[in-house]
Amino acid sequence: MCGIVGAVGTDDVARAVFEGLERLEYRGYDSAGLALCVEEASGATLEVMKAASAGTSLSELKDRIGTSERRRVRAGIGHTRWATHGAPVLVNAHPHTDCSGRVAIVHNGIIENFRTLRSALVEAGHRFRSETDSEVIAHLLEDALRGAPPDVALASVFAQLSGHMAVVALLADHPDLILAVRRTSPLMAARGRGIEFVASDVPAVLHRATQFFEVPEDEVVVIGGGSADMVAARGLDDLPSPAIDWRSQDVELGGFASFYEMELAFGAEALAQTITSLVDEHGGALMDELALDPYELKRIRKVVVVGAGTSFHAGLVGRFAIEHFARVPVEVDVASEYRYRDPIVDEGTLVIAVSQSGESLDTIVALREAQAAGARAISVTNVVGSQLARIADGVLYTRAGPEVSVASTKTHLAQIAALHLLGLWLGELRGVLFPDEASQRRRELTEVVGAVASVIDARGAIAAALEPLTVRERFFFIGRHVALPVAMEGALKLKELSYLPAEAYAAGELKHGPIAMLDSDAVVIALIPQDRLRAKALGNLEEVKARGAHVVAVCAGEPGRVAELADTVIEVPAVSPLLFPLVGVVPLQVLAGSVATARGLNLDRPRNLAKTVTVE
Ligand code: AGP
């Protein structure tokens, strides 16, 4: 969850580390800190700066870093924290140092055996300053460095740590390098002009890097690194180098008040880029990147989709398309639950892991579990070279560009499109769909981009129509069939950004209990595609209206009687029912942003959340 960045080189390293921190704030805003290796005539020392003041940590650091910039700094590391072990206070902020102050580390993940390690270190005379699990690494490294070169020392320390994590170390005795190692948790390396980087996320260094590198698991990688006698570490040139085509302006707020609003505004572009990369000009499938044997996929007897949060909701939408087009049974599971239900998996199972970041630990673990049981695995992810992209048998990239906002918007649209296209392709492979029909459906998806753009363009008017809701405090989202996951996503967005109670229900399920909660304070938001279930949706509107709830309908096409029953109607284009989620979710994204803004909340810093959840 925490953000990590490190830099080594002749360029302005202190500034580069700080810029990385600014770009990693979405990883955790409990505290921020950095350590710089400052070279002076008397030798090198580590200068550590930390701040843990709500909302102002980075500006505090910026003032302090100004003075360090003028000194000779060739290596530095930084960290933004999402607290797990130890309160979000200054003493627990990273980097953590050893007793001598000559070793500094930053860490992301959880050290499951840290209590045992800490007790042994305390007994051996080490003095701890924080309550974190992370600090043990600095002290272990202090001891290990006495008898081994830095890379061997870090490797031996890392072997003692249980759990999934990434660690980056800075050593005063080796001022021209930093060391990095990871297990499951994200870490990539990069190179720019006169500078090398390591970072938990691409956006941290996108503006300076020209080449990216994958950091392998359980192997120490040296960044920079002239002087030390490395025995086992790999340098950047030994690592795979994926092509990353993200633009640095996509991680800068070009006139928007927040990344949330900016990324919402770019939803249609994200959708279009994803579709263009997966569909050729004749409506044919472009699935080469999937790199899976089509004959193998043809024999699939069951599909299981796993994901978390917004990605899970995309999976729920995708189930309708895959079952409809490919006529293969689809299960969809919350990734964190999947492995614990002792799932029935065999060689006839295709597991699809959906994840924007490609780094959600729950989703990684679910995919690995299924693979171990014999399943073939595809990941649908937005991040080239991410963990899920690497461990799956095949990968389908969404091309939404970098997503910085903690609350996802544009990538959700791209995920739905990718799963829709996967369903069509499986349908073709399995002989359920004629190629012409599949191409026709692909063209239909391409045409929906314009419809989505029209809803996004109308976001000002939608926000104005929904303005009366910004003072409301209790929300229910309802939908049937493919509109149910849209309702779930709407409720999640509102909860994430405004912290208000918001629940989603299958519209037909409401009368089996939840309707008891409805009164005139409740807002019910009904998602209504233009499909064969319209009459049922109208029945549900009657029910909630009769209980005095304030009713908002997000309705595809001509509202007709919906307009008589709802207090507010947001009309979206009448698209084919399976594609309704693409147009239906946008007003809900707008609503969540408006309610949170009206409540004075920062859309890019939702309470208690971090962009990528790398702990179980
Ligand atoms: C989305 O708004 C949320 N921040 C969250 O639910 C997110 O979708 C979830 O953590 C999964 O992330 P991933 O797609 O990167 O795996």
Coordinates of C-alpha atoms in Angstrom, one line a residue, residues 278-582:
L278 CA -8.2 -5.3 -29.1
V279 CA -10.3 -4.8 -32.3
D280 CA -9.0 -4.4 -35.9
E281 CA -10.5 -2.1 -38.5
H282 CA -12.8 -4.8 -39.8
G283 CA -14.2 -5.6 -36.4
G284 CA -12.0 -8.7 -35.9
A285 CA -10.4 -9.7 -32.6
L286 CA -6.9 -8.6 -31.8
M287 CA -6.0 -11.0 -29.1
D288 CA -2.3 -11.8 -29.9
E289 CA -1.1 -10.3 -26.7
L290 CA -3.1 -13.0 -24.9
A291 CA -0.5 -15.5 -26.0
L292 CA -2.7 -18.5 -25.1
D293 CA -3.3 -21.4 -27.3
P294 CA -6.8 -20.9 -28.8
Y295 CA -7.3 -24.7 -28.9
E296 CA -6.7 -24.8 -25.2
L297 CA -9.2 -22.1 -24.5
K298 CA -11.7 -23.9 -26.7
R299 CA -11.8 -26.7 -24.3
I300 CA -12.5 -24.6 -21.2
R301 CA -15.5 -25.9 -19.3
K302 CA -15.8 -23.1 -16.6
V303 CA -14.6 -19.5 -16.2
V304 CA -13.9 -18.0 -12.8
V305 CA -13.4 -14.2 -12.6
V306 CA -11.7 -12.8 -9.5
G307 CA -11.0 -9.2 -8.5
A308 CA -11.5 -6.7 -5.7
G309 CA -13.7 -3.6 -5.4
T310 CA -14.3 -1.9 -8.7
S311 CA -12.5 -4.6 -10.6
F312 CA -14.7 -7.2 -9.0
H313 CA -17.7 -5.2 -10.2
A314 CA -16.3 -5.2 -13.7
G315 CA -16.0 -9.0 -13.4
L316 CA -19.7 -9.1 -12.4
V317 CA -20.6 -7.2 -15.6
G318 CA -18.2 -9.3 -17.7
R319 CA -20.0 -12.5 -16.5
F320 CA -23.1 -11.5 -18.5
A321 CA -21.1 -11.0 -21.7
I322 CA -19.0 -14.2 -21.3
E323 CA -22.0 -16.4 -20.5
H324 CA -24.1 -14.8 -23.2
F325 CA -21.5 -14.9 -26.0
A326 CA -19.5 -18.0 -25.1
R327 CA -22.1 -20.1 -23.4
V328 CA -19.7 -21.2 -20.7
P329 CA -20.6 -21.1 -17.0
V330 CA -18.9 -18.1 -15.2
E331 CA -18.4 -17.7 -11.5
V332 CA -17.3 -14.3 -10.1
D333 CA -15.6 -14.1 -6.7
V334 CA -14.2 -11.5 -4.5
A335 CA -10.5 -12.3 -4.7
S336 CA -9.9 -12.2 -0.9
E337 CA -12.6 -14.9 -0.4
Y338 CA -11.8 -17.2 -3.4
R339 CA -9.0 -19.3 -1.9
Y340 CA -10.8 -19.9 1.4
R341 CA -13.9 -21.5 -0.1
D342 CA -11.9 -24.5 -1.3
P343 CA -12.8 -23.8 -4.9
I344 CA -13.3 -26.6 -7.4
V345 CA -10.7 -26.0 -10.1
D346 CA -9.2 -28.3 -12.8
E347 CA -7.5 -28.1 -16.2
G348 CA -10.9 -27.2 -17.7
T349 CA -11.1 -24.0 -15.6
L350 CA -10.1 -20.6 -17.0
V351 CA -9.4 -18.0 -14.2
I352 CA -9.5 -14.4 -15.2
A353 CA -8.0 -12.0 -12.7
V354 CA -9.2 -8.4 -13.1
S355 CA -7.0 -5.7 -11.5
Q356 CA -6.3 -2.1 -12.5
S357 CA -2.9 -2.1 -10.8
G358 CA -2.1 -5.8 -11.4
E359 CA -0.7 -5.6 -7.9
S360 CA -3.6 -6.3 -5.5
L361 CA -2.3 -9.0 -3.3
D362 CA -5.7 -10.7 -2.8
T363 CA -6.1 -11.0 -6.5
I364 CA -2.6 -12.3 -7.1
V365 CA -3.0 -14.9 -4.4
A366 CA -6.4 -16.0 -5.8
L367 CA -4.9 -16.4 -9.3
R368 CA -1.9 -18.4 -8.0
E369 CA -4.2 -20.6 -6.0
A370 CA -6.2 -21.4 -9.2
Q371 CA -3.0 -21.9 -11.2
A372 CA -1.7 -24.3 -8.7
A373 CA -4.9 -26.4 -9.0
G374 CA -4.4 -26.7 -12.7
A375 CA -6.4 -23.7 -14.1
R376 CA -5.2 -21.6 -17.1
A377 CA -5.0 -18.0 -16.1
I378 CA -5.6 -14.7 -17.8
S379 CA -5.1 -11.3 -16.2
V380 CA -6.9 -8.1 -17.3
T381 CA -4.8 -5.3 -16.1
N382 CA -3.9 -1.7 -16.8
V383 CA -0.2 -1.9 -15.9
V384 CA 2.3 -3.4 -18.2
G385 CA 4.8 -5.6 -16.4
S386 CA 2.8 -5.7 -13.3
Q387 CA 2.8 -8.8 -11.1
L388 CA -0.5 -10.1 -12.5
A389 CA 0.7 -9.5 -16.1
R390 CA 3.8 -11.5 -15.4
I391 CA 2.3 -14.5 -13.5
A392 CA -0.8 -15.1 -15.7
D393 CA -0.5 -17.4 -18.7
G394 CA -1.9 -14.7 -20.8
V395 CA -2.6 -11.0 -20.4
L396 CA -5.2 -8.6 -21.8
Y397 CA -4.2 -5.0 -21.2
T398 CA -6.7 -2.2 -20.7
R399 CA -5.2 0.9 -22.2
A400 CA -6.7 3.4 -19.9
G401 CA -3.4 5.2 -19.2
P402 CA -2.2 5.7 -15.6
E403 CA -4.9 5.9 -13.0
V404 CA -3.8 8.0 -10.0
S405 CA -7.2 8.6 -8.3
V406 CA -7.7 6.2 -5.4
A407 CA -11.3 5.8 -6.5
S408 CA -11.3 4.2 -10.0
T409 CA -13.3 5.6 -12.8
K410 CA -11.9 5.3 -16.3
T411 CA -10.3 1.9 -15.8
H412 CA -13.6 0.4 -14.9
L413 CA -15.0 1.3 -18.3
A414 CA -11.9 -0.2 -19.9
Q415 CA -12.2 -3.4 -17.9
I416 CA -15.8 -3.9 -18.9
A417 CA -14.8 -3.5 -22.5
A418 CA -11.9 -5.9 -22.3
L419 CA -14.1 -8.6 -20.7
H420 CA -16.9 -8.0 -23.3
L421 CA -14.3 -8.6 -26.0
L422 CA -12.9 -11.6 -24.3
G423 CA -16.5 -13.0 -24.2
L424 CA -16.9 -12.4 -27.9
W425 CA -13.6 -14.1 -28.7
L426 CA -14.3 -17.1 -26.5
G427 CA -17.7 -17.3 -28.3
E428 CA -16.0 -17.4 -31.6
L429 CA -13.5 -19.9 -30.5
R430 CA -16.1 -22.2 -29.1
G431 CA -18.2 -22.0 -32.3
V432 CA -21.1 -20.4 -30.5
L433 CA -20.8 -17.1 -32.4
F434 CA -20.3 -16.8 -36.2
P435 CA -17.3 -14.5 -36.9
D436 CA -19.7 -12.0 -38.6
E437 CA -21.9 -11.8 -35.6
A438 CA -18.8 -11.3 -33.3
S439 CA -17.5 -8.6 -35.6
Q440 CA -20.9 -6.9 -35.5
R441 CA -20.9 -7.0 -31.7
R442 CA -17.4 -5.5 -31.7
R443 CA -18.5 -2.7 -33.9
E444 CA -21.4 -2.1 -31.6
L445 CA -19.0 -1.7 -28.7
T446 CA -16.9 0.7 -30.7
E447 CA -19.9 2.8 -31.4
V448 CA -20.8 2.9 -27.7
V449 CA -17.7 5.1 -27.1
G450 CA -19.6 8.1 -28.5
A451 CA -22.5 7.4 -26.2
V452 CA -20.2 7.2 -23.2
A453 CA -18.5 10.4 -24.3
S454 CA -21.9 12.2 -24.5
V455 CA -22.7 11.2 -20.9
I456 CA -19.3 12.3 -19.7
D457 CA -19.7 15.6 -21.6
A458 CA -23.0 16.1 -19.8
R459 CA -21.4 15.7 -16.3
G460 CA -22.0 19.3 -15.4
A461 CA -25.7 19.1 -16.1
I462 CA -25.9 15.7 -14.4
A463 CA -24.2 17.2 -11.3
A464 CA -26.6 20.1 -11.3
A465 CA -29.6 17.7 -11.6
L466 CA -28.3 15.6 -8.7
E467 CA -27.3 18.6 -6.6
P468 CA -30.3 18.2 -4.2
L469 CA -28.8 14.8 -3.2
T470 CA -25.7 16.4 -1.8
V471 CA -27.4 17.1 1.5
R472 CA -28.8 13.6 1.8
E473 CA -27.2 11.0 4.0
R474 CA -28.6 7.5 3.2
F475 CA -28.4 6.0 -0.2
F476 CA -29.6 2.8 -1.8
F477 CA -28.7 1.7 -5.3
I478 CA -30.9 -0.9 -7.1
G479 CA -30.7 -2.7 -10.4
R480 CA -31.5 -6.0 -12.0
H481 CA -29.4 -8.2 -14.3
V482 CA -26.4 -6.3 -15.7
A483 CA -27.5 -3.1 -13.8
L484 CA -26.9 -4.8 -10.4
P485 CA -23.1 -4.5 -10.6
V486 CA -23.6 -0.9 -11.8
A487 CA -25.6 -0.3 -8.6
M488 CA -22.8 -2.0 -6.6
E489 CA -20.2 0.2 -8.2
G490 CA -22.3 3.4 -7.6
A491 CA -22.6 2.5 -3.9
L492 CA -18.8 1.8 -3.6
K493 CA -17.9 5.1 -5.2
L494 CA -20.2 7.0 -2.9
K495 CA -18.9 5.2 0.2
E496 CA -15.2 5.6 -0.8
L497 CA -15.5 9.4 -1.4
S498 CA -18.2 10.6 0.9
Y499 CA -18.1 8.0 3.7
L500 CA -21.9 7.9 3.7
P501 CA -23.9 4.7 4.1
A502 CA -24.7 3.5 0.6
E503 CA -26.0 0.0 -0.1
A504 CA -26.7 -1.8 -3.4
Y505 CA -29.4 -4.4 -3.8
A506 CA -30.8 -6.5 -6.5
A507 CA -34.0 -4.6 -7.2
G508 CA -36.1 -7.7 -6.8
E509 CA -34.4 -8.6 -3.5
L510 CA -35.4 -5.3 -1.9
K511 CA -38.8 -6.5 -0.8
H512 CA -37.2 -9.5 1.0
G513 CA -35.9 -7.3 3.8
P514 CA -34.0 -4.1 2.9
I515 CA -37.2 -2.2 2.0
A516 CA -37.8 -2.0 5.8
M517 CA -35.0 0.7 5.9
L518 CA -36.8 3.0 3.4
D519 CA -38.4 6.2 4.6
S520 CA -38.5 9.8 3.4
D521 CA -34.9 10.3 4.3
A522 CA -33.7 7.6 2.0
V523 CA -32.5 8.1 -1.5
V524 CA -33.0 5.2 -3.9
I525 CA -31.1 5.3 -7.2
A526 CA -32.5 2.9 -9.7
L527 CA -30.4 1.8 -12.7
I528 CA -32.7 1.1 -15.6
P529 CA -31.3 -0.3 -18.9
Q530 CA -33.5 -0.5 -22.0
D531 CA -34.2 -4.2 -21.8
R532 CA -36.9 -6.8 -21.3
L533 CA -36.9 -6.1 -17.6
R534 CA -38.2 -2.6 -17.8
A535 CA -41.7 -3.6 -16.5
K536 CA -40.1 -5.2 -13.5
A537 CA -37.9 -2.1 -12.9
L538 CA -41.1 0.0 -13.0
G539 CA -42.7 -2.3 -10.4
N540 CA -39.7 -1.8 -8.1
L541 CA -39.9 2.0 -8.5
E542 CA -43.6 1.9 -7.4
E543 CA -42.5 -0.1 -4.3
V544 CA -39.8 2.4 -3.2
K545 CA -42.0 5.4 -4.1
A546 CA -44.8 4.0 -1.9
R547 CA -42.4 4.0 1.1
G548 CA -41.7 7.7 0.6
A549 CA -38.1 7.4 -0.6
H550 CA -36.6 10.1 -2.9
V551 CA -36.2 8.3 -6.2
V552 CA -33.6 9.0 -8.8
A553 CA -33.6 6.9 -12.0
V554 CA -30.6 6.5 -14.3
C555 CA -32.6 5.4 -17.3
A556 CA -31.4 4.3 -20.8
G557 CA -33.5 5.8 -23.6
E558 CA -37.0 7.2 -23.5
P559 CA -38.0 7.2 -19.8
G560 CA -41.8 7.0 -20.4
R561 CA -43.5 6.0 -17.1
V562 CA -40.1 6.1 -15.3
A563 CA -40.4 9.9 -15.4
E564 CA -43.7 9.7 -13.5
L565 CA -42.3 7.6 -10.7
A566 CA -38.9 9.1 -10.2
D567 CA -38.2 12.5 -8.6
T568 CA -35.2 12.9 -10.9
V569 CA -34.4 11.2 -14.1
I570 CA -30.9 11.1 -15.6
E571 CA -31.4 9.9 -19.2
V572 CA -28.5 8.1 -20.8
P573 CA -28.3 6.8 -24.4
A574 CA -30.2 3.7 -25.2
V575 CA -27.5 1.2 -25.9
S576 CA -27.7 -2.6 -26.2
P577 CA -28.5 -4.0 -22.7
L578 CA -25.1 -5.7 -22.1
L579 CA -23.4 -2.4 -22.7
F580 CA -25.6 -0.4 -20.3
P581 CA -23.0 -0.5 -17.5
L582 CA -20.7 1.7 -19.6

